Structure formats: C-alpha cells, structure tokens
Coordinates of C-alpha atoms in Angstrom, one line a residue:
X145 CA 0.3 0.1 -0.2
X146 CA 0.8 3.6 -0.9
X147 CA 0.7 6.4 1.9
X148 CA -2.2 7.1 1.0
X149 CA -4.4 3.4 2.0
X150 CA -4.4 2.8 -2.3
X151 CA -3.4 0.4 -4.5
X152 CA -1.9 1.4 -8.1
X153 CA -4.0 0.9 -11.2
X154 CA -4.0 -2.2 -13.9
X155 CA -3.0 0.5 -16.1
X156 CA -0.5 2.2 -14.0
X157 CA 1.6 -1.3 -13.6
X158 CA 1.1 -1.6 -17.8
X159 CA 2.9 1.6 -18.3
X160 CA 5.9 -0.2 -16.4
X161 CA 5.9 -2.9 -19.3
X162 CA 9.5 -2.7 -21.4
X163 CA 7.5 -3.8 -24.1
X164 CA 3.2 -5.5 -25.9
X165 CA 4.7 -8.7 -25.2
X166 CA 5.5 -8.3 -21.4
X167 CA 2.5 -7.2 -21.5
X168 CA 0.4 -9.5 -22.4
X169 CA 2.2 -12.3 -20.8
X170 CA 1.8 -10.1 -17.4
X171 CA -1.8 -10.5 -18.5
X172 CA -2.1 -14.3 -18.7
X173 CA 0.1 -14.6 -15.1
X174 CA -2.6 -12.1 -13.3
X175 CA -4.8 -15.0 -12.1
X176 CA -4.0 -16.7 -8.5
X177 CA -3.3 -20.1 -9.9
X178 CA 0.5 -19.5 -10.6
X179 CA 0.7 -17.8 -7.4
X180 CA 1.6 -19.2 -3.8
X181 CA 2.7 -17.0 -0.8
X182 CA 1.5 -13.6 -1.6
X183 CA 1.8 -11.1 0.5
X184 CA 2.3 -6.6 0.4
X185 CA 3.1 -4.3 2.3
X186 CA 3.0 -0.2 2.7
X187 CA 5.6 -0.3 1.1
X188 CA 5.5 -3.9 -1.4
X189 CA 4.2 -6.7 -3.2
X190 CA 5.7 -10.0 -3.0
X191 CA 5.0 -14.6 -4.0
X192 CA 6.5 -17.9 -6.2
X193 CA 5.5 -17.5 -9.4
X194 CA 4.5 -21.6 -10.9
X195 CA 7.2 -22.0 -13.2
X196 CA 9.0 -24.5 -15.6
X197 CA 11.4 -25.6 -13.4
X198 CA 10.3 -27.7 -9.8
X199 CA 11.4 -24.6 -7.8
X200 CA 9.0 -21.6 -8.1
X201 CA 10.6 -17.8 -9.1
X202 CA 10.3 -15.9 -6.5
X203 CA 9.1 -12.2 -6.8
X204 CA 9.4 -9.4 -4.7
X205 CA 8.9 -5.9 -6.2
X206 CA 9.9 -2.5 -4.0
X207 CA 6.8 0.1 -4.6
X208 CA 8.8 2.4 -3.5
X209 CA 11.5 2.0 -5.9
X210 CA 9.5 1.2 -8.0
X211 CA 12.4 -1.7 -8.6
X212 CA 12.1 -5.2 -9.2
X213 CA 13.7 -8.6 -8.1
X214 CA 12.7 -12.1 -9.8
X215 CA 15.0 -15.6 -9.3
X216 CA 13.9 -16.6 -13.5
X217 CA 16.4 -16.3 -16.2
X218 CA 14.3 -13.2 -17.9
X219 CA 16.9 -10.3 -18.4
X220 CA 13.4 -7.4 -18.8
X221 CA 12.9 -5.6 -16.0
X222 CA 10.5 -6.0 -15.1
X223 CA 9.7 -8.8 -15.7
X224 CA 6.3 -11.3 -16.6
X225 CA 6.3 -12.4 -13.0
X226 CA 6.7 -9.2 -11.6
X227 CA 4.1 -7.8 -13.9
X228 CA 1.4 -10.3 -12.9
X229 CA 1.7 -9.7 -9.8
X230 CA 1.1 -6.3 -9.2
X231 CA -1.9 -7.1 -11.7
X232 CA -2.9 -9.3 -9.5
X233 CA -2.5 -7.4 -6.7
X234 CA -4.1 -4.1 -7.7
X235 CA -6.8 -6.4 -9.1
X236 CA -8.6 -7.6 -5.8
X237 CA -7.1 -7.0 -1.8
X238 CA -8.2 -10.7 -0.9
X239 CA -5.6 -12.8 -3.3
X240 CA -2.3 -10.5 -2.0
X241 CA -3.5 -9.8 1.7
X242 CA -1.3 -7.7 4.0
X243 CA 1.2 -9.3 6.0
X244 CA 4.6 -9.8 6.4
X245 CA 7.3 -10.4 4.3
X246 CA 8.7 -13.4 3.6
X247 CA 11.9 -14.1 4.5
X248 CA 13.6 -14.3 0.6
X249 CA 11.9 -11.0 0.4
X250 CA 12.2 -9.3 3.6
X251 CA 15.8 -9.9 3.1
X252 CA 16.3 -7.6 -0.3
X253 CA 13.8 -4.9 0.6
X254 CA 16.3 -4.8 3.7
X255 CA 19.1 -4.6 1.8
X256 CA 17.3 -2.5 -0.9
X257 CA 16.2 -0.2 2.7
X258 CA 20.1 -0.4 4.1
X259 CA 21.2 0.9 1.2
X260 CA 19.0 4.6 0.9
X261 CA 19.4 5.2 4.4
X262 CA 23.7 4.7 3.7
X263 CA 23.1 6.9 1.2
X264 CA 20.6 9.3 2.2
X265 CA 22.9 9.7 6.0
X266 CA 26.3 10.1 3.3
X267 CA 27.2 14.0 2.5
X268 CA 27.6 14.7 -1.1
X269 CA 30.8 14.1 -2.2
X270 CA 31.6 12.5 0.6
X271 CA 31.7 7.8 1.4
X272 CA 32.9 7.1 -2.6
X273 CA 35.4 7.8 -4.7
X274 CA 36.3 11.3 -5.7
X275 CA 34.6 11.8 -9.5
X276 CA 37.6 14.2 -9.8
X277 CA 40.2 13.6 -13.3
X278 CA 43.6 12.3 -11.8
X279 CA 44.8 15.1 -13.5
X280 CA 43.1 18.3 -14.0
X281 CA 45.4 19.7 -16.7
X282 CA 45.3 17.0 -18.5
X283 CA 41.3 16.9 -18.2
X284 CA 41.7 20.5 -19.9
X285 CA 43.4 20.2 -22.6
X286 CA 41.3 17.3 -23.4
X287 CA 38.8 19.0 -23.1
X288 CA 40.1 22.5 -25.4
X289 CA 41.0 19.5 -28.5
X290 CA 37.3 18.3 -28.6
X291 CA 36.2 21.6 -28.9
X292 CA 38.9 22.4 -31.7
X293 CA 38.1 19.0 -33.7
X294 CA 34.2 20.0 -32.8
X295 CA 35.7 23.6 -34.6
X296 CA 37.2 21.7 -38.0
X297 CA 33.9 20.1 -38.1
X298 CA 31.5 22.4 -37.9
X299 CA 33.8 24.7 -40.6
X300 CA 33.5 21.6 -42.4
X301 CA 30.2 21.6 -42.8
X302 CA 28.7 25.3 -42.9
X303 CA 31.1 25.0 -46.4
X304 CA 29.5 21.1 -47.4
X305 CA 25.5 23.5 -46.8
X306 CA 27.8 26.5 -48.5
X307 CA 28.6 24.1 -52.2
X308 CA 24.9 22.3 -51.6
X309 CA 22.7 25.8 -52.1
X310 CA 25.5 27.4 -55.0
X311 CA 24.5 24.6 -56.8
X312 CA 21.0 24.1 -55.6
X313 CA 18.6 21.8 -54.4
X314 CA 18.1 19.5 -57.0
X315 CA 21.5 18.3 -56.5
X316 CA 20.6 16.9 -52.7
X317 CA 18.4 14.6 -54.5
X318 CA 19.8 13.8 -57.0
X319 CA 23.7 12.2 -55.0
X320 CA 21.5 10.6 -53.0
X321 CA 21.1 9.8 -49.1
X322 CA 25.2 8.5 -49.1
X323 CA 26.9 12.0 -49.7
X324 CA 25.3 13.2 -46.6
X325 CA 26.4 9.7 -44.5
X326 CA 29.7 10.3 -45.3
X327 CA 29.5 13.5 -44.7
X328 CA 27.6 12.0 -40.9
X329 CA 30.6 10.2 -40.6
X330 CA 33.1 13.1 -40.6
X331 CA 30.9 14.9 -38.2
X332 CA 31.2 11.9 -35.9
X333 CA 35.3 11.4 -36.1
X334 CA 34.6 15.2 -35.2
X335 CA 33.4 14.3 -31.8
X336 CA 30.0 15.9 -32.3
X337 CA 28.0 13.0 -32.7
X338 CA 24.5 16.0 -32.7
X339 CA 25.6 17.6 -35.5
X340 CA 25.6 14.2 -37.1
X341 CA 22.4 13.3 -35.9
X342 CA 21.5 16.7 -37.7
X343 CA 23.3 16.0 -40.3
X344 CA 21.3 12.5 -41.0
X345 CA 18.1 14.6 -41.0
X346 CA 19.2 16.1 -44.7
X347 CA 20.1 13.0 -45.9
X348 CA 16.3 12.3 -44.9
X349 CA 14.0 15.7 -45.8
X350 CA 15.4 14.3 -49.3
X351 CA 12.8 11.1 -49.3
X352 CA 9.7 13.3 -47.2
X353 CA 7.4 14.3 -49.6
X354 CA 6.8 16.5 -52.6
X355 CA 7.6 19.1 -50.5
X356 CA 11.2 18.3 -49.7
X357 CA 12.6 21.1 -51.0
X358 CA 10.9 23.4 -48.3
X359 CA 12.0 21.4 -45.7
X360 CA 15.2 20.2 -46.6
X361 CA 16.1 24.2 -46.7
X362 CA 14.5 24.5 -42.7
X363 CA 16.5 21.7 -41.6
X364 CA 19.8 23.6 -43.6
X365 CA 19.0 26.9 -41.7
X366 CA 18.5 25.5 -38.2
X367 CA 22.1 23.4 -39.4
X368 CA 23.6 26.9 -40.2
X369 CA 21.8 28.5 -37.0
X370 CA 23.2 25.9 -34.6
X371 CA 27.1 25.8 -37.2
X372 CA 27.5 29.3 -36.3
X373 CA 26.8 29.2 -33.0
X374 CA 29.6 26.6 -31.4
X375 CA 31.4 28.5 -33.8
X376 CA 30.3 32.0 -32.4
X377 CA 30.0 30.5 -28.9
X378 CA 31.9 32.1 -26.3
X379 CA 29.7 35.5 -27.8
X380 CA 26.8 34.2 -26.8
X381 CA 24.5 34.3 -22.6
X382 CA 25.8 31.3 -20.1
X383 CA 22.6 30.3 -21.4
X384 CA 22.3 29.7 -24.6
X385 CA 25.8 28.2 -25.7
X386 CA 24.5 25.4 -22.7
X387 CA 22.3 24.3 -25.5
X388 CA 24.0 24.8 -28.1
X389 CA 26.9 23.3 -27.0
X390 CA 23.9 19.9 -25.6
X391 CA 23.0 20.8 -28.9
X392 CA 26.2 19.9 -30.8
X393 CA 26.0 16.8 -28.8
X394 CA 29.0 17.6 -25.5
X395 CA 27.3 15.8 -22.3
X396 CA 26.9 17.1 -18.9
X397 CA 27.7 14.2 -16.4
X398 CA 23.8 13.8 -14.1
X399 CA 26.7 13.2 -10.9
X400 CA 28.3 17.1 -11.7
X401 CA 24.5 18.4 -11.6
X402 CA 23.7 16.7 -8.4
X403 CA 26.7 16.8 -6.1
X404 CA 29.4 19.0 -8.6
X405 CA 30.4 22.5 -7.3
X406 CA 27.5 24.5 -9.2
X407 CA 25.1 21.5 -8.3
X408 CA 21.5 22.9 -8.5
X409 CA 17.9 20.7 -7.0
X410 CA 14.8 21.4 -7.1
X411 CA 12.6 19.3 -4.4
X412 CA 9.2 19.4 -5.6
X413 CA 6.4 16.8 -6.2
X414 CA 6.3 15.8 -9.5
X415 CA 3.9 14.1 -11.0
X416 CA 4.0 11.6 -13.8
X417 CA 2.4 12.7 -16.4
X418 CA 4.1 9.7 -19.3
X419 CA 6.7 6.9 -19.7
X420 CA 7.9 6.1 -23.3
X421 CA 9.5 3.6 -24.7
X422 CA 11.4 4.2 -27.8
X423 CA 13.4 1.6 -29.6
X424 CA 16.5 2.3 -32.0
X425 CA 18.0 -0.8 -33.3
X426 CA 19.5 -2.7 -29.8
X427 CA 18.9 0.5 -27.8
X428 CA 15.8 1.2 -25.2
X429 CA 15.8 5.0 -24.2
X430 CA 12.9 5.9 -21.9
X431 CA 11.5 8.7 -21.8
X432 CA 9.6 10.3 -18.9
X433 CA 7.2 12.9 -18.2
X434 CA 7.3 15.5 -15.0
X435 CA 5.0 17.9 -13.9
X436 CA 6.4 20.2 -10.5
X437 CA 3.1 20.8 -8.2
X438 CA 4.5 23.6 -6.1
X439 CA 6.3 25.2 -9.2
X440 CA 4.6 24.2 -12.4
X441 CA 8.1 23.6 -14.5
X442 CA 7.5 20.1 -16.5
X443 CA 11.2 18.1 -16.9
X444 CA 12.1 15.1 -18.5
X445 CA 14.0 12.2 -17.5
X446 CA 15.9 10.2 -20.0
X447 CA 17.9 6.5 -19.7
X448 CA 19.5 4.1 -21.9
X449 CA 19.2 0.6 -21.6
X450 CA 21.0 -2.1 -23.9
X451 CA 20.9 -5.8 -24.6
X452 CA 20.8 -7.2 -21.3
X453 CA 21.1 -3.4 -19.4
X454 CA 17.4 -3.0 -17.5
X455 CA 16.5 0.7 -17.3
X456 CA 17.5 2.4 -14.3
X457 CA 13.7 4.2 -13.8
X458 CA 10.2 3.3 -14.1
X459 CA 7.3 5.1 -13.1
X460 CA 4.1 4.8 -13.6
X461 CA 1.9 8.0 -14.8
X462 CA -0.4 9.5 -12.8
X463 CA 2.7 9.0 -9.6
X464 CA 3.3 11.6 -7.5
X465 CA 6.4 11.3 -7.0
X466 CA 8.1 13.7 -3.2
X467 CA 12.0 14.2 -4.6
X468 CA 15.0 16.2 -5.7
X469 CA 15.8 17.0 -9.8
X470 CA 18.4 18.5 -10.9
X471 CA 17.9 20.3 -14.0
X472 CA 20.3 19.9 -17.6
X473 CA 21.6 23.2 -18.3
X474 CA 20.4 24.8 -21.0
X475 CA 18.3 28.3 -21.7
X476 CA 15.2 26.5 -22.1
X477 CA 15.9 24.0 -19.4
X478 CA 13.9 20.6 -20.1
X479 CA 16.1 17.7 -19.5
X480 CA 16.9 16.2 -15.5
X481 CA 18.3 13.9 -12.9
X482 CA 16.2 12.4 -10.4
X483 CA 18.4 12.5 -6.9
X484 CA 17.1 11.7 -3.6
X485 CA 12.5 10.7 -3.0
X486 CA 11.8 12.2 0.2
X487 CA 8.9 10.0 0.4
X488 CA 7.4 7.1 -1.9
X489 CA 5.2 7.6 -5.4
X490 CA 1.6 7.5 -4.8
X491 CA -1.1 7.8 -6.7
X492 CA -1.7 12.2 -7.4
X493 CA -4.4 14.1 -8.9
X494 CA -5.7 14.4 -12.4
X495 CA -3.0 17.5 -13.3
X496 CA -4.8 20.9 -14.0
X497 CA -3.9 22.1 -17.6
X498 CA -4.3 24.6 -20.3
X499 CA -6.6 25.5 -23.4
X500 CA -5.0 25.3 -27.1
X501 CA -4.1 28.4 -27.6
X502 CA -1.8 28.6 -24.0
X503 CA -0.2 25.9 -25.3
X504 CA 1.1 27.1 -28.4
X505 CA 2.4 30.0 -26.4
X506 CA 4.3 28.0 -24.4
X507 CA 5.6 26.1 -27.7
X508 CA 6.5 29.4 -29.0
X509 CA 8.7 30.4 -25.9
X510 CA 10.4 27.4 -25.9
X511 CA 11.3 27.3 -29.2
X512 CA 12.3 32.1 -28.9
X513 CA 15.1 30.2 -25.8
X514 CA 16.4 26.9 -28.0
X515 CA 14.7 27.4 -32.4
X516 CA 16.5 23.4 -31.9
X517 CA 13.1 22.1 -30.6
X518 CA 10.7 19.4 -32.1
X519 CA 8.2 20.0 -29.5
X520 CA 7.6 21.0 -25.6
X521 CA 4.9 18.5 -23.5
X522 CA 1.9 20.4 -22.2
X523 CA -1.2 19.4 -20.7
X524 CA -4.7 20.4 -22.8
X525 CA -8.0 20.7 -20.5
X526 CA -11.2 19.7 -21.8
X527 CA -10.2 19.3 -25.4
X528 CA -12.2 16.9 -27.9
X529 CA -11.0 14.7 -30.6
X530 CA -12.3 16.0 -33.8
X531 CA -11.7 14.5 -37.2
X532 CA -10.4 17.5 -39.6
X533 CA -12.7 18.8 -42.2
X534 CA -10.3 18.8 -45.2
X535 CA -8.9 15.6 -44.9
X536 CA -7.9 12.1 -42.9
X537 CA -6.5 13.9 -39.9
X538 CA -7.1 14.1 -36.5
X539 CA -7.5 17.5 -33.8
X540 CA -8.1 18.9 -30.8
X541 CA -10.7 21.7 -30.2
X542 CA -11.1 23.7 -27.3
X543 CA -14.9 23.2 -25.8
X544 CA -16.2 26.4 -27.0
X545 CA -14.9 25.9 -30.7
X546 CA -12.6 28.9 -31.5
X547 CA -9.8 26.6 -31.4
X548 CA -7.8 23.2 -32.8
X549 CA -4.5 22.2 -32.9
X550 CA -3.7 19.6 -34.9
X551 CA -2.6 16.2 -34.2
X552 CA 1.0 14.9 -34.9
X553 CA 0.6 13.1 -38.2
X554 CA 2.2 10.5 -36.7
X555 CA -1.1 9.3 -35.1
X556 CA -2.5 8.9 -37.6
X557 CA -3.3 4.7 -38.1
X558 CA -2.3 3.9 -34.2
X559 CA -3.6 2.3 -31.4
X560 CA -2.8 5.5 -29.7
X561 CA -5.5 7.7 -31.4
X562 CA -8.7 5.1 -31.3
X563 CA -8.1 5.8 -28.0
X564 CA -8.1 8.3 -27.5
X565 CA -10.9 8.9 -29.1
X566 CA -12.7 6.2 -27.5
X567 CA -12.2 7.5 -24.0
X568 CA -13.1 10.9 -25.0
X569 CA -16.9 9.0 -26.7
X570 CA -17.4 13.0 -27.7
X571 CA -17.0 13.9 -24.4
X572 CA -13.8 16.5 -23.2
X573 CA -11.1 15.2 -22.2
X574 CA -7.8 16.3 -20.4
X575 CA -4.8 14.3 -22.3
X576 CA -0.6 15.0 -21.6
X577 CA 1.9 15.4 -25.4
X578 CA 4.3 17.1 -27.4
X579 CA 3.0 20.0 -28.7
X580 CA 5.2 20.8 -32.1
X581 CA 6.1 22.1 -36.8
X582 CA 3.7 18.9 -36.3
X583 CA 0.8 18.8 -33.9
X584 CA 0.2 18.2 -30.8
X585 CA 1.6 13.8 -30.2
X586 CA -0.5 13.0 -27.5
X587 CA 0.8 10.6 -24.7
X588 CA -1.3 10.3 -21.7
X589 CA -5.4 10.9 -21.3
X590 CA -7.1 10.9 -17.3
X591 CA -10.3 8.6 -17.8
X592 CA -10.2 9.9 -15.1
X593 CA -7.4 7.4 -13.9
X594 CA -3.8 7.7 -16.3
X595 CA -4.6 5.8 -19.5
X596 CA -0.9 5.4 -21.4
X597 CA -1.4 6.2 -25.1

C-alpha cells in the first residue's frame, strides 16, 4: 500500500512494462492459479510463481522505487512475473493480503532500504571515490582538443551547406543519401554526434515527400544556425551557450548535476505525466515526463538500456514523487536527473491543464529560447478529438470551438488515436503530450485514471 492506502491501478502497472509482449505475458499471470505465498505491505508486494522448473520463481517488488527482483532468468525489467504479481495485487485485495514479508523477500527489501538509508546519511561527495580527474590539466587539454575538433567539423559542414546552396537543392536529390551519410560520419570523427544526427536528417528530408525542398531548406537553416552558434560560442549568453553545447553533442555528467560544485536541485512533488519507451536498434530510450506541483515546471528524465541492460527508472503515469531534480543547463531547461526521493511514490490527481492558445504560446516561448526544439510538453484540459474537415487527419478542439490543434500525423493509424477517441466518447478530456511543429502528439489521457496512449 502507498501512504494513502490506495493500490495501483491496472493502467499504472501496465505502464511499467518494457514492451507489448511483456504486457501480454504479465496479463496471463494476473490470476491466483500460479501464485503462492503472496503478500503485501505499505511498501512492497511479493509472491512465488510456478514456472517450468521444480522451484517456483521468487518475485518481489519494492513499490517505493519501484524496483524489481525475480529469480527467473529473464533480462527484462520488470519481467512478466513482476507484472503479473502487480496486476494480481492491483485487481483484487483478497488475493494478495497484507502481512509480513517472506524471509527471502524481507532480506532483499531490508538490503535495499539499508543502502538507501546509508546513501541518504552520506553527505554529498562523501563516502565515495572522488570523480575528479586524476590530472585536471590533462582533462582540460582533452576538452580543448575536442572543442577544436568540433570547431573544425562545424567549419567543414558550413562549406558543405554553402556548396549545396550554390549548386541548388535539386543536386541533393541527385546525390542521394550516401553523400549525407559520409558527411555525418565525418561529424562523428569530429566528436560532434549532435551535428551528425542533424546531417542525417538532411538526407532523410530529401525523401520526405513532395514538399521536400522546403523541409530541406528549413533543416539547412537550423543546422547553419547551430554551426554559427558553436563557432561563436564565446559570445553567447551562458544559458544559450549551454544549449548549443548540448545540441552539438557535448554532455554533462548526471553525477555532476547532483553533487558538483555548481549543483542546484529543485525539490517538488513531481506528477508523472507519461512514460514512453522508444526502441532504436539495440538501444531502448525511456522518456519520463514530470511536472512540479509547486513550481509548475516540466521535466524530462531519460534513461537508456541495451541488450541485457535494464532501464534504471520506471515510474507509472499518475504517480506523485516527492523528490529532488537537477536540470541540465540550457536556455530552456527540460531534461533533468532524478536525485533524492523523500517519500514513496503515491497516486496523484488529474493534472490541471490549459487551452489550445496557451499550449501554442508555451511552445512558442520555448522555441524562442531553443530554436532547435521539435516540441514542448503541455497538458491540455477540456479538449475533444474530432476529425479534420479537409482530410484524414484529426484535431483537438477547445470546448468553445474557437481553437483547434491538429494531431501529429504520426498518430494516424495507430492504436493511440483510437484509444483517445474511445476515452473521449465525444466529450472533453484532459490529455498530456508534446506540442510541436508537426502538431500535438498525445501520450497520456485521464479517464479519470491515467491511460498511456
């Protein structure tokens, strides 16, 4: 149980699943048949699940993380047994009763809580090896050499863009994707992965449709702006300079944000608005959007997992987390790292939202500070999904009928669109998503419990 005596909803549990296959497999285990020695207290759920072997799998979930442990060989976190146990617990309090943890579950939970208490009692920067480089002067020289390499790459890229515009955009169509891929590889060699990514977008723009020349020109302009920003970075205001550095691929260590000499954290009750897993080859990126109850600030927590490497944070939409966040530097900070948690996560309310005009204004303000932004997170209140009058698209309309925001074309044909339409049923709803130049991409709707789209 959480401090309010409420169990998680089924949707909150399913939002933790790493993929659709895990959701289906967990759903099959959400029945009492395979389970024994189940139990729960205010901070954990545990049980044993019958598997293919002689010994049942021992499964325990620390709800304060949440964190998961299972004796099964699965490399997914949470595995199907943890999901099934949580679904069983969320669905029927008669099947998972309150009690004392089994010995095997209690030992793991005690170890986790002992480590958390030890970490909380250790002053920042104490009790752990210093992360400062062994030779600060060598580190400074390495940083200078990298800046010089990126500068050389940006200069080369400017020449490439100038050649393109001199020869005409049609030359890009004739050259094909290969020439852009080669340029992107040279940006990787220059240790500028952010520039390499944007160069690849230029190659993709040529095949984007009949209006590709306009899209290519827009991308060229943004890339030119980023090049010039980096080449003149010493003249930029500090927040904008930090944005330019991050856009070209220079990163800040998360630990430095929390414990470094310039560390500054923001404590708030953070409502989890959405959790989204994006698979790109062997890498999975988990995006968790949060909003502060007191500050009203949006935040985006990113974690990455590869083959056999679990994602380190899982937070279901609708939970409220009393915690510290540290923002990465920038002109319009959004990405943040999660610091100390001051209380277990608990279910939160339906978030207050804004109208269409205010959402567009928020995106415009963010774009003014960071012109390379694709979108900005917003919560829309009292909007209704309706078909567009002139095509296959959909839009979200205000209740007064004065304003409407087109849905991102990436929604069309996806289950998320029909989920949103079904939740609405023609009535206004609260929905969270990303507002950008393509339109609005919905990620969570409230019915009144949060539903991941």
